[in-house]
PDB file of C-alpha atoms in Angstrom:
ATOM      1  CA  MET I   1       0.000   0.000   0.000  1.00 46.00           C
ATOM      2  CA  SER I   2       1.451   3.339  -0.945  1.00 61.00           C
ATOM      3  CA  SER I   3       1.432   6.030   1.678  1.00 76.00           C
ATOM      4  CA  GLN I   4      -1.017   8.784   0.885  1.00 92.00           C
ATOM      5  CA  THR I   5      -0.342  12.335   1.932  1.00 96.00           C
ATOM      6  CA  VAL I   6      -3.484  13.901   3.334  1.00 97.00           C
ATOM      7  CA  LEU I   7      -4.077  17.611   3.857  1.00 98.00           C
ATOM      8  CA  GLY I   8      -6.715  18.479   6.450  1.00 97.00           C
ATOM      9  CA  PHE I   9      -8.684  21.711   6.670  1.00 97.00           C
ATOM     10  CA  ASP I  10     -10.668  23.016   9.631  1.00 93.00           C
ATOM     11  CA  TYR I  11     -12.848  25.512   7.786  1.00 95.00           C
ATOM     12  CA  GLY I  12     -14.001  28.696   9.477  1.00 92.00           C
ATOM     13  CA  THR I  13     -15.232  32.069   8.301  1.00 92.00           C
ATOM     14  CA  LYS I  14     -12.276  33.942   9.894  1.00 93.00           C
ATOM     15  CA  SER I  15      -9.576  31.304  10.104  1.00 93.00           C
ATOM     16  CA  ILE I  16      -8.849  27.983   8.404  1.00 96.00           C
ATOM     17  CA  GLY I  17      -6.679  25.472  10.252  1.00 94.00           C
ATOM     18  CA  ILE I  18      -4.444  23.233   8.163  1.00 96.00           C
ATOM     19  CA  ALA I  19      -2.715  19.964   9.054  1.00 96.00           C
ATOM     20  CA  ILE I  20      -0.713  17.352   7.152  1.00 97.00           C
ATOM     21  CA  GLY I  21      -1.119  13.622   7.626  1.00 96.00           C
ATOM     22  CA  GLN I  22       0.308  10.341   6.361  1.00 95.00           C
ATOM     23  CA  GLN I  23      -1.970   7.411   5.703  1.00 91.00           C
ATOM     24  CA  LEU I  24       0.806   4.862   6.320  1.00 89.00           C
ATOM     25  CA  THR I  25       1.324   5.983   9.917  1.00 89.00           C
ATOM     26  CA  ALA I  26      -2.303   7.186  10.341  1.00 88.00           C
ATOM     27  CA  SER I  27      -0.892  10.278  12.020  1.00 90.00           C
ATOM     28  CA  ALA I  28      -1.055  14.005  11.425  1.00 94.00           C
ATOM     29  CA  ARG I  29       0.560  17.194  12.654  1.00 95.00           C
ATOM     30  CA  PRO I  30      -0.525  20.836  12.602  1.00 93.00           C
ATOM     31  CA  LEU I  31       0.872  23.032   9.834  1.00 95.00           C
ATOM     32  CA  MET I  32      -0.658  26.485  10.254  1.00 95.00           C
ATOM     33  CA  SER I  33      -3.786  28.548  10.191  1.00 94.00           C
ATOM     34  CA  ILE I  34      -4.558  31.038   7.472  1.00 96.00           C
ATOM     35  CA  LYS I  35      -6.879  33.999   7.636  1.00 95.00           C
ATOM     36  CA  ALA I  36     -10.164  34.050   5.791  1.00 95.00           C
ATOM     37  CA  VAL I  37     -12.406  37.027   5.110  1.00 95.00           C
ATOM     38  CA  ASP I  38     -16.045  35.982   5.478  1.00 93.00           C
ATOM     39  CA  GLY I  39     -14.993  32.423   4.688  1.00 92.00           C
ATOM     40  CA  ILE I  40     -12.894  33.289   1.648  1.00 94.00           C
ATOM     41  CA  PRO I  41      -9.198  32.411   1.971  1.00 95.00           C
ATOM     42  CA  LYS I  42      -6.371  33.777  -0.119  1.00 96.00           C
ATOM     43  CA  TRP I  43      -6.426  30.967  -2.671  1.00 97.00           C
ATOM     44  CA  GLU I  44      -2.782  31.572  -3.599  1.00 97.00           C
ATOM     45  CA  GLU I  45      -1.791  30.705  -0.003  1.00 96.00           C
ATOM     46  CA  ILE I  46      -3.674  27.424  -0.266  1.00 97.00           C
ATOM     47  CA  GLY I  47      -2.176  26.865  -3.724  1.00 97.00           C
ATOM     48  CA  ALA I  48       1.325  27.269  -2.307  1.00 97.00           C
ATOM     49  CA  ILE I  49       0.584  24.716   0.449  1.00 97.00           C
ATOM     50  CA  ILE I  50      -0.824  22.226  -2.076  1.00 97.00           C
ATOM     51  CA  THR I  51       2.199  22.731  -4.351  1.00 97.00           C
ATOM     52  CA  GLU I  52       4.564  22.175  -1.421  1.00 97.00           C
ATOM     53  CA  TRP I  53       2.912  19.073   0.080  1.00 97.00           C
ATOM     54  CA  LYS I  54       1.343  17.520  -3.076  1.00 97.00           C
ATOM     55  CA  PRO I  55      -1.504  15.831  -1.182  1.00 97.00           C
ATOM     56  CA  ASP I  56      -3.212  12.742  -2.614  1.00 97.00           C
ATOM     57  CA  LEU I  57      -6.345  13.627  -0.692  1.00 97.00           C
ATOM     58  CA  ILE I  58      -7.847  16.611   1.113  1.00 98.00           C
ATOM     59  CA  VAL I  59     -10.124  16.152   4.124  1.00 97.00           C
ATOM     60  CA  VAL I  60     -12.383  19.083   5.013  1.00 97.00           C
ATOM     61  CA  GLY I  61     -14.025  19.083   8.426  1.00 94.00           C
ATOM     62  CA  LEU I  62     -17.799  19.257   8.268  1.00 92.00           C
ATOM     63  CA  PRO I  63     -19.213  21.348  11.132  1.00 87.00           C
ATOM     64  CA  LEU I  64     -22.581  19.777  11.945  1.00 85.00           C
ATOM     65  CA  ASN I  65     -24.999  20.551  14.751  1.00 83.00           C
ATOM     66  CA  MET I  66     -24.666  18.151  17.689  1.00 81.00           C
ATOM     67  CA  ASP I  67     -27.763  16.264  16.476  1.00 88.00           C
ATOM     68  CA  GLY I  68     -26.100  15.728  13.106  1.00 86.00           C
ATOM     69  CA  THR I  69     -28.148  18.270  11.157  1.00 90.00           C
ATOM     70  CA  GLU I  70     -26.550  20.785   8.823  1.00 92.00           C
ATOM     71  CA  GLN I  71     -26.208  24.503   9.493  1.00 91.00           C
ATOM     72  CA  GLU I  72     -25.130  27.380   7.270  1.00 93.00           C
ATOM     73  CA  ILE I  73     -21.434  26.839   8.049  1.00 91.00           C
ATOM     74  CA  THR I  74     -21.829  23.157   6.999  1.00 94.00           C
ATOM     75  CA  LEU I  75     -22.884  24.248   3.514  1.00 95.00           C
ATOM     76  CA  ARG I  76     -20.045  26.773   3.355  1.00 96.00           C
ATOM     77  CA  ALA I  77     -17.512  24.093   4.335  1.00 96.00           C
ATOM     78  CA  LYS I  78     -18.880  21.834   1.574  1.00 97.00           C
ATOM     79  CA  LYS I  79     -18.586  24.699  -0.919  1.00 97.00           C
ATOM     80  CA  PHE I  80     -14.991  25.286   0.254  1.00 97.00           C
ATOM     81  CA  GLY I  81     -14.253  21.593  -0.390  1.00 97.00           C
ATOM     82  CA  ASN I  82     -15.796  21.809  -3.872  1.00 98.00           C
ATOM     83  CA  ARG I  83     -13.668  24.869  -4.644  1.00 97.00           C
ATOM     84  CA  LEU I  84     -10.499  23.080  -3.488  1.00 97.00           C
ATOM     85  CA  ASN I  85     -11.335  20.197  -5.804  1.00 98.00           C
ATOM     86  CA  GLY I  86     -12.231  22.502  -8.696  1.00 98.00           C
ATOM     87  CA  ARG I  87      -9.176  24.741  -8.399  1.00 97.00           C
ATOM     88  CA  PHE I  88      -6.490  22.203  -7.603  1.00 97.00           C
ATOM     89  CA  GLY I  89      -7.849  18.916  -8.967  1.00 97.00           C
ATOM     90  CA  VAL I  90      -7.210  17.030  -5.714  1.00 97.00           C
ATOM     91  CA  LYS I  91      -9.806  14.557  -4.423  1.00 97.00           C
ATOM     92  CA  VAL I  92     -11.729  16.079  -1.496  1.00 98.00           C
ATOM     93  CA  VAL I  93     -13.713  14.249   1.186  1.00 96.00           C
ATOM     94  CA  THR I  94     -15.544  15.648   4.206  1.00 95.00           C
ATOM     95  CA  GLN I  95     -15.310  14.406   7.774  1.00 93.00           C
ATOM     96  CA  ASP I  96     -17.720  15.025  10.651  1.00 89.00           C
ATOM     97  CA  GLU I  97     -15.903  17.335  13.070  1.00 83.00           C
ATOM     98  CA  ARG I  98     -18.499  17.819  15.802  1.00 76.00           C
ATOM     99  CA  LEU I  99     -16.142  17.255  18.715  1.00 69.00           C
ATOM    100  CA  THR I 100     -12.812  18.375  17.283  1.00 72.00           C
ATOM    101  CA  THR I 101     -12.598  21.905  18.738  1.00 70.00           C
ATOM    102  CA  ALA I 102     -13.101  20.682  22.313  1.00 74.00           C
ATOM    103  CA  ASP I 103     -10.673  17.810  21.685  1.00 79.00           C
ATOM    104  CA  ALA I 104      -8.115  20.177  20.168  1.00 71.00           C
ATOM    105  CA  LYS I 105      -8.286  22.490  23.182  1.00 77.00           C
ATOM    106  CA  ALA I 106      -7.886  19.537  25.557  1.00 80.00           C
ATOM    107  CA  ARG I 107      -4.898  18.192  23.635  1.00 77.00           C
ATOM    108  CA  LEU I 108      -3.175  21.580  23.416  1.00 72.00           C
ATOM    109  CA  PHE I 109      -3.794  22.164  27.104  1.00 75.00           C
ATOM    110  CA  GLU I 110      -2.067  18.835  27.904  1.00 79.00           C
ATOM    111  CA  MET I 111       0.867  19.878  25.722  1.00 74.00           C
ATOM    112  CA  GLY I 112       1.362  23.416  26.944  1.00 74.00           C
ATOM    113  CA  GLY I 113      -1.278  24.754  29.293  1.00 68.00           C
ATOM    114  CA  TYR I 114      -3.236  27.912  28.521  1.00 63.00           C
ATOM    115  CA  LYS I 115      -0.293  29.453  26.649  1.00 66.00           C
ATOM    116  CA  ALA I 116      -0.780  26.891  23.879  1.00 61.00           C
ATOM    117  CA  LEU I 117      -4.367  27.930  23.253  1.00 64.00           C
ATOM    118  CA  THR I 118      -4.058  30.604  20.589  1.00 73.00           C
ATOM    119  CA  LYS I 119      -6.911  30.554  18.093  1.00 71.00           C
ATOM    120  CA  GLY I 120      -4.573  29.658  15.236  1.00 72.00           C
ATOM    121  CA  GLN I 121      -3.109  26.721  17.119  1.00 82.00           C
ATOM    122  CA  VAL I 122      -6.560  25.439  18.072  1.00 80.00           C
ATOM    123  CA  ASP I 123      -7.647  25.579  14.413  1.00 86.00           C
ATOM    124  CA  ALA I 124      -4.522  23.781  13.207  1.00 89.00           C
ATOM    125  CA  MET I 125      -4.904  21.116  15.917  1.00 85.00           C
ATOM    126  CA  SER I 126      -8.568  20.733  14.947  1.00 89.00           C
ATOM    127  CA  ALA I 127      -7.356  19.992  11.413  1.00 93.00           C
ATOM    128  CA  VAL I 128      -5.073  17.272  12.871  1.00 91.00           C
ATOM    129  CA  LEU I 129      -8.060  15.701  14.626  1.00 88.00           C
ATOM    130  CA  ILE I 130     -10.118  15.879  11.410  1.00 92.00           C
ATOM    131  CA  ILE I 131      -7.424  13.863   9.606  1.00 94.00           C
ATOM    132  CA  GLU I 132      -7.082  11.406  12.496  1.00 90.00           C
ATOM    133  CA  SER I 133     -10.832  10.801  12.694  1.00 89.00           C
ATOM    134  CA  TYR I 134     -10.881  10.282   8.914  1.00 93.00           C
ATOM    135  CA  PHE I 135      -8.146   7.626   9.293  1.00 92.00           C
ATOM    136  CA  GLU I 136     -10.052   5.972  12.157  1.00 86.00           C
ATOM    137  CA  ASN I 137     -13.185   5.786  10.026  1.00 85.00           C
ATOM    138  CA  GLN I 138     -11.193   4.255   7.150  1.00 82.00           C
ATOM    139  CA  TYR I 139      -9.520   1.532   9.161  1.00 70.00           C
ATOM    140  CA  GLY I 140     -11.362   1.424  12.481  1.00 57.00           C
TER     141      GLY I 140
END
């Protein structure tokens, strides 16, 4: 089995967290967060990341309500995924991310206390958890 490189995105209207993962090790690490203006990123920033990492797959977190229903941000995250696919020709899948922000905060707190909890770091760690939960669903 060849190792796939997976790029994960935690989509938000002001900030988009990004992580990189490897299918072979089923692990991921935070890369960065980029700013978005009303949900629109600077596409050239994303293009540069895709050029650098050459992902085989992109996983976009899908923010659902706790009962599993969609909300406006869910549709915007799906549209973001479609745009990634359309612009860069990389396969895009979505992954339920209902618990990732709380999990990300807990994990960052374990690693570095309150100092670790900048918004950008939380978003990037959320992207890590999105990739990890995708891997779990694939092989779990």
